[in-house]
């Protein structure tokens, strides 16, 4: 009975944390309506050239990403079992395992995770409270696949600050942020 009471307390604490996250992101209904995202980024390393990237992602795993460095453009498209990259007018297929890794990475975006939680598609339990990087966090673990996805939520703001997942690599299991 103690384990059940402890589990209930962890579920309740995770629910309260998600409610704070939903409020920080504009409300549970707004979060529940998120079925994808668009991101635009510019990256520069040192004095090197800028890289511009525009990415579209849907919850179904459909991805389109366009990158531009100097005058070179690449495009990545993943939809279902089809994954292709185009560079300099030449199209090539992408290994299905590599494509699956890209899809999993994009679906771990904090906004996507909040959307799934708001719709009740994923359930979480709190596994700990931690202080790191000068902030207090509630560490939530997805119930459907224990030990493979953690969400670190800033207790004060309700914002997701860290998403960690356990991936199996050729060298063994590795936590990825």
PDB file of C-alpha atoms in Angstrom:
ATOM      1  CA  UNK A   1       0.000   0.000   0.000  1.00  0.00           C
ATOM      2  CA  UNK A   2       2.915   2.361   0.678  1.00  0.00           C
ATOM      3  CA  UNK A   3       4.199   1.921  -2.890  1.00  0.00           C
ATOM      4  CA  UNK A   4       0.747   2.788  -4.249  1.00  0.00           C
ATOM      5  CA  UNK A   5       0.498   5.898  -2.068  1.00  0.00           C
ATOM      6  CA  UNK A   6       4.021   6.885  -3.130  1.00  0.00           C
ATOM      7  CA  UNK A   7       3.151   6.332  -6.809  1.00  0.00           C
ATOM      8  CA  UNK A   8      -0.018   8.413  -6.440  1.00  0.00           C
ATOM      9  CA  UNK A   9       1.964  11.236  -4.825  1.00  0.00           C
ATOM     10  CA  UNK A  10       4.511  11.158  -7.678  1.00  0.00           C
ATOM     11  CA  UNK A  11       1.754  11.228 -10.308  1.00  0.00           C
ATOM     12  CA  UNK A  12      -0.002  14.103  -8.528  1.00  0.00           C
ATOM     13  CA  UNK A  13       3.215  16.092  -8.232  1.00  0.00           C
ATOM     14  CA  UNK A  14       3.948  15.576 -11.954  1.00  0.00           C
ATOM     15  CA  UNK A  15       0.419  16.688 -12.842  1.00  0.00           C
ATOM     16  CA  UNK A  16       0.817  19.860 -10.759  1.00  0.00           C
ATOM     17  CA  UNK A  17       4.160  20.546 -12.467  1.00  0.00           C
ATOM     18  CA  UNK A  18       2.616  20.095 -15.930  1.00  0.00           C
ATOM     19  CA  UNK A  19      -0.250  22.433 -15.019  1.00  0.00           C
ATOM     20  CA  UNK A  20       2.317  25.098 -14.143  1.00  0.00           C
ATOM     21  CA  UNK A  21       4.079  24.429 -17.460  1.00  0.00           C
ATOM     22  CA  UNK A  22       0.796  24.749 -19.371  1.00  0.00           C
ATOM     23  CA  UNK A  23       0.113  28.109 -17.676  1.00  0.00           C
ATOM     24  CA  UNK A  24       3.622  29.319 -18.575  1.00  0.00           C
ATOM     25  CA  UNK A  25       3.034  28.351 -22.222  1.00  0.00           C
ATOM     26  CA  UNK A  26      -0.376  30.009 -22.552  1.00  0.00           C
ATOM     27  CA  UNK A  27      -2.733  27.423 -21.090  1.00  0.00           C
ATOM     28  CA  UNK A  28      -3.526  23.732 -21.405  1.00  0.00           C
ATOM     29  CA  UNK A  29      -5.828  24.185 -24.412  1.00  0.00           C
ATOM     30  CA  UNK A  30      -3.118  26.073 -26.303  1.00  0.00           C
ATOM     31  CA  UNK A  31      -0.583  23.349 -25.483  1.00  0.00           C
ATOM     32  CA  UNK A  32      -3.050  20.616 -26.470  1.00  0.00           C
ATOM     33  CA  UNK A  33      -3.449  22.245 -29.887  1.00  0.00           C
ATOM     34  CA  UNK A  34       0.264  21.933 -30.681  1.00  0.00           C
ATOM     35  CA  UNK A  35       0.662  19.234 -33.311  1.00  0.00           C
ATOM     36  CA  UNK A  36       3.939  20.480 -34.733  1.00  0.00           C
ATOM     37  CA  UNK A  37       6.307  23.404 -34.854  1.00  0.00           C
ATOM     38  CA  UNK A  38       8.399  25.599 -37.115  1.00  0.00           C
ATOM     39  CA  UNK A  39      11.811  26.824 -36.106  1.00  0.00           C
ATOM     40  CA  UNK A  40      14.165  29.295 -37.701  1.00  0.00           C
ATOM     41  CA  UNK A  41      17.742  29.490 -36.486  1.00  0.00           C
ATOM     42  CA  UNK A  42      21.009  31.126 -37.395  1.00  0.00           C
ATOM     43  CA  UNK A  43      24.279  29.627 -36.198  1.00  0.00           C
ATOM     44  CA  UNK A  44      27.802  31.019 -36.415  1.00  0.00           C
ATOM     45  CA  UNK A  45      30.993  29.514 -35.054  1.00  0.00           C
ATOM     46  CA  UNK A  46      33.709  32.034 -34.335  1.00  0.00           C
ATOM     47  CA  UNK A  47      34.373  34.130 -37.418  1.00  0.00           C
ATOM     48  CA  UNK A  48      32.949  31.443 -39.741  1.00  0.00           C
ATOM     49  CA  UNK A  49      29.987  31.899 -42.063  1.00  0.00           C
ATOM     50  CA  UNK A  50      26.423  31.867 -40.781  1.00  0.00           C
ATOM     51  CA  UNK A  51      24.233  28.815 -41.245  1.00  0.00           C
ATOM     52  CA  UNK A  52      20.505  29.474 -41.561  1.00  0.00           C
ATOM     53  CA  UNK A  53      18.058  26.647 -40.936  1.00  0.00           C
ATOM     54  CA  UNK A  54      14.280  26.528 -41.300  1.00  0.00           C
ATOM     55  CA  UNK A  55      12.598  23.381 -39.965  1.00  0.00           C
ATOM     56  CA  UNK A  56       8.980  22.191 -40.014  1.00  0.00           C
ATOM     57  CA  UNK A  57       7.956  19.237 -37.818  1.00  0.00           C
ATOM     58  CA  UNK A  58       4.612  17.486 -37.301  1.00  0.00           C
ATOM     59  CA  UNK A  59       3.634  15.081 -34.547  1.00  0.00           C
ATOM     60  CA  UNK A  60       3.299  12.308 -37.118  1.00  0.00           C
ATOM     61  CA  UNK A  61       7.066  12.573 -37.683  1.00  0.00           C
ATOM     62  CA  UNK A  62       6.955  14.498 -40.944  1.00  0.00           C
ATOM     63  CA  UNK A  63       9.999  16.765 -41.181  1.00  0.00           C
ATOM     64  CA  UNK A  64      11.240  19.285 -43.717  1.00  0.00           C
ATOM     65  CA  UNK A  65      14.462  21.120 -42.994  1.00  0.00           C
ATOM     66  CA  UNK A  66      16.245  23.617 -45.235  1.00  0.00           C
ATOM     67  CA  UNK A  67      19.813  24.736 -44.492  1.00  0.00           C
ATOM     68  CA  UNK A  68      21.865  27.413 -46.170  1.00  0.00           C
ATOM     69  CA  UNK A  69      25.573  28.026 -45.686  1.00  0.00           C
ATOM     70  CA  UNK A  70      27.098  30.662 -47.957  1.00  0.00           C
ATOM     71  CA  UNK A  71      25.556  29.809 -51.341  1.00  0.00           C
ATOM     72  CA  UNK A  72      24.994  26.112 -50.627  1.00  0.00           C
ATOM     73  CA  UNK A  73      21.509  24.851 -49.792  1.00  0.00           C
ATOM     74  CA  UNK A  74      20.494  21.441 -48.499  1.00  0.00           C
ATOM     75  CA  UNK A  75      17.028  20.094 -47.909  1.00  0.00           C
ATOM     76  CA  UNK A  76      16.003  17.163 -45.719  1.00  0.00           C
ATOM     77  CA  UNK A  77      12.560  15.551 -46.046  1.00  0.00           C
ATOM     78  CA  UNK A  78      11.284  12.724 -43.869  1.00  0.00           C
ATOM     79  CA  UNK A  79       7.773  11.398 -44.284  1.00  0.00           C
ATOM     80  CA  UNK A  80       6.799   7.902 -43.232  1.00  0.00           C
ATOM     81  CA  UNK A  81       9.325   5.420 -44.620  1.00  0.00           C
ATOM     82  CA  UNK A  82      10.764   7.948 -47.064  1.00  0.00           C
ATOM     83  CA  UNK A  83      13.794   9.993 -46.056  1.00  0.00           C
ATOM     84  CA  UNK A  84      15.729  12.015 -48.613  1.00  0.00           C
ATOM     85  CA  UNK A  85      18.320  14.735 -48.623  1.00  0.00           C
ATOM     86  CA  UNK A  86      18.990  17.045 -51.524  1.00  0.00           C
ATOM     87  CA  UNK A  87      22.296  18.811 -52.048  1.00  0.00           C
ATOM     88  CA  UNK A  88      23.352  20.726 -55.158  1.00  0.00           C
ATOM     89  CA  UNK A  89      20.359  19.387 -57.073  1.00  0.00           C
ATOM     90  CA  UNK A  90      21.155  15.741 -56.299  1.00  0.00           C
ATOM     91  CA  UNK A  91      18.812  13.695 -54.134  1.00  0.00           C
ATOM     92  CA  UNK A  92      19.917  10.773 -51.979  1.00  0.00           C
ATOM     93  CA  UNK A  93      18.136   8.444 -49.588  1.00  0.00           C
ATOM     94  CA  UNK A  94      18.919   8.509 -45.888  1.00  0.00           C
ATOM     95  CA  UNK A  95      19.435   5.363 -43.857  1.00  0.00           C
ATOM     96  CA  UNK A  96      16.163   4.496 -42.070  1.00  0.00           C
ATOM     97  CA  UNK A  97      17.891   4.264 -38.664  1.00  0.00           C
ATOM     98  CA  UNK A  98      19.431   7.712 -39.125  1.00  0.00           C
ATOM     99  CA  UNK A  99      16.050   9.109 -40.187  1.00  0.00           C
ATOM    100  CA  UNK A 100      14.360   7.539 -37.143  1.00  0.00           C
ATOM    101  CA  UNK A 101      16.962   9.202 -34.919  1.00  0.00           C
ATOM    102  CA  UNK A 102      16.219  12.605 -36.452  1.00  0.00           C
ATOM    103  CA  UNK A 103      12.475  12.078 -35.964  1.00  0.00           C
ATOM    104  CA  UNK A 104      12.918  11.049 -32.322  1.00  0.00           C
ATOM    105  CA  UNK A 105      15.120  14.069 -31.653  1.00  0.00           C
ATOM    106  CA  UNK A 106      12.586  16.509 -33.106  1.00  0.00           C
ATOM    107  CA  UNK A 107       9.685  14.903 -31.226  1.00  0.00           C
ATOM    108  CA  UNK A 108      11.568  15.498 -27.933  1.00  0.00           C
ATOM    109  CA  UNK A 109      11.224  19.257 -28.410  1.00  0.00           C
ATOM    110  CA  UNK A 110       9.745  20.725 -25.186  1.00  0.00           C
ATOM    111  CA  UNK A 111       6.715  22.178 -26.979  1.00  0.00           C
ATOM    112  CA  UNK A 112       5.905  18.797 -28.540  1.00  0.00           C
ATOM    113  CA  UNK A 113       6.221  17.057 -25.163  1.00  0.00           C
ATOM    114  CA  UNK A 114       3.962  19.664 -23.534  1.00  0.00           C
ATOM    115  CA  UNK A 115       1.395  19.127 -26.299  1.00  0.00           C
ATOM    116  CA  UNK A 116       1.358  15.367 -25.805  1.00  0.00           C
ATOM    117  CA  UNK A 117       1.074  15.789 -22.018  1.00  0.00           C
ATOM    118  CA  UNK A 118      -1.768  18.319 -22.406  1.00  0.00           C
ATOM    119  CA  UNK A 119      -3.697  15.869 -24.603  1.00  0.00           C
ATOM    120  CA  UNK A 120      -3.095  13.020 -22.126  1.00  0.00           C
ATOM    121  CA  UNK A 121      -1.018  11.030 -24.627  1.00  0.00           C
ATOM    122  CA  UNK A 122       1.960  10.764 -22.262  1.00  0.00           C
ATOM    123  CA  UNK A 123       1.872  10.334 -18.504  1.00  0.00           C
ATOM    124  CA  UNK A 124       4.661  11.285 -16.130  1.00  0.00           C
ATOM    125  CA  UNK A 125       5.694  10.808 -12.518  1.00  0.00           C
ATOM    126  CA  UNK A 126       8.064  12.969 -10.530  1.00  0.00           C
ATOM    127  CA  UNK A 127      11.234  11.090  -9.697  1.00  0.00           C
ATOM    128  CA  UNK A 128      13.151  13.827  -7.888  1.00  0.00           C
ATOM    129  CA  UNK A 129      13.690  17.480  -7.058  1.00  0.00           C
ATOM    130  CA  UNK A 130      17.135  18.789  -7.898  1.00  0.00           C
ATOM    131  CA  UNK A 131      19.115  21.972  -7.805  1.00  0.00           C
ATOM    132  CA  UNK A 132      21.346  22.506 -10.831  1.00  0.00           C
ATOM    133  CA  UNK A 133      22.625  25.450 -12.811  1.00  0.00           C
ATOM    134  CA  UNK A 134      21.375  27.773 -10.032  1.00  0.00           C
ATOM    135  CA  UNK A 135      17.750  26.624 -10.419  1.00  0.00           C
ATOM    136  CA  UNK A 136      15.399  24.195  -8.721  1.00  0.00           C
ATOM    137  CA  UNK A 137      13.944  21.477 -10.941  1.00  0.00           C
ATOM    138  CA  UNK A 138      11.201  18.898 -10.781  1.00  0.00           C
ATOM    139  CA  UNK A 139      12.496  15.887 -12.702  1.00  0.00           C
ATOM    140  CA  UNK A 140       9.650  14.058 -14.423  1.00  0.00           C
ATOM    141  CA  UNK A 141       9.900  10.634 -16.026  1.00  0.00           C
ATOM    142  CA  UNK A 142       7.586   9.425 -18.768  1.00  0.00           C
ATOM    143  CA  UNK A 143       5.691   6.401 -17.448  1.00  0.00           C
ATOM    144  CA  UNK A 144       5.234   4.565 -20.739  1.00  0.00           C
ATOM    145  CA  UNK A 145       8.975   4.068 -21.154  1.00  0.00           C
ATOM    146  CA  UNK A 146      10.641   4.404 -17.741  1.00  0.00           C
ATOM    147  CA  UNK A 147      14.269   5.485 -17.707  1.00  0.00           C
ATOM    148  CA  UNK A 148      14.197   6.520 -21.354  1.00  0.00           C
ATOM    149  CA  UNK A 149      12.787  10.093 -21.147  1.00  0.00           C
ATOM    150  CA  UNK A 150      13.159  12.721 -18.457  1.00  0.00           C
ATOM    151  CA  UNK A 151      11.846  16.275 -18.464  1.00  0.00           C
ATOM    152  CA  UNK A 152      13.451  18.805 -16.101  1.00  0.00           C
ATOM    153  CA  UNK A 153      10.988  21.578 -15.305  1.00  0.00           C
ATOM    154  CA  UNK A 154      12.074  24.808 -13.617  1.00  0.00           C
ATOM    155  CA  UNK A 155       9.992  24.853 -10.404  1.00  0.00           C
ATOM    156  CA  UNK A 156       9.757  28.662 -10.334  1.00  0.00           C
ATOM    157  CA  UNK A 157       8.849  29.415 -13.964  1.00  0.00           C
ATOM    158  CA  UNK A 158       7.240  26.126 -15.012  1.00  0.00           C
ATOM    159  CA  UNK A 159       9.378  26.094 -18.159  1.00  0.00           C
ATOM    160  CA  UNK A 160      11.000  22.920 -19.457  1.00  0.00           C
ATOM    161  CA  UNK A 161      14.736  23.505 -19.265  1.00  0.00           C
ATOM    162  CA  UNK A 162      16.168  20.045 -20.014  1.00  0.00           C
ATOM    163  CA  UNK A 163      14.951  16.988 -21.905  1.00  0.00           C
ATOM    164  CA  UNK A 164      17.047  13.851 -21.493  1.00  0.00           C
ATOM    165  CA  UNK A 165      16.550  10.540 -23.220  1.00  0.00           C
ATOM    166  CA  UNK A 166      18.339   7.233 -22.987  1.00  0.00           C
ATOM    167  CA  UNK A 167      19.560   6.027 -26.365  1.00  0.00           C
ATOM    168  CA  UNK A 168      21.339   2.829 -27.255  1.00  0.00           C
ATOM    169  CA  UNK A 169      24.504   3.417 -29.228  1.00  0.00           C
ATOM    170  CA  UNK A 170      27.177   1.067 -30.444  1.00  0.00           C
ATOM    171  CA  UNK A 171      29.131   1.810 -27.236  1.00  0.00           C
ATOM    172  CA  UNK A 172      26.091   1.101 -25.027  1.00  0.00           C
ATOM    173  CA  UNK A 173      23.337   3.199 -23.451  1.00  0.00           C
ATOM    174  CA  UNK A 174      23.923   6.972 -23.336  1.00  0.00           C
ATOM    175  CA  UNK A 175      21.861   9.835 -21.880  1.00  0.00           C
ATOM    176  CA  UNK A 176      21.287  12.465 -24.580  1.00  0.00           C
ATOM    177  CA  UNK A 177      20.038  16.035 -24.041  1.00  0.00           C
TER     178      UNK A 177
END
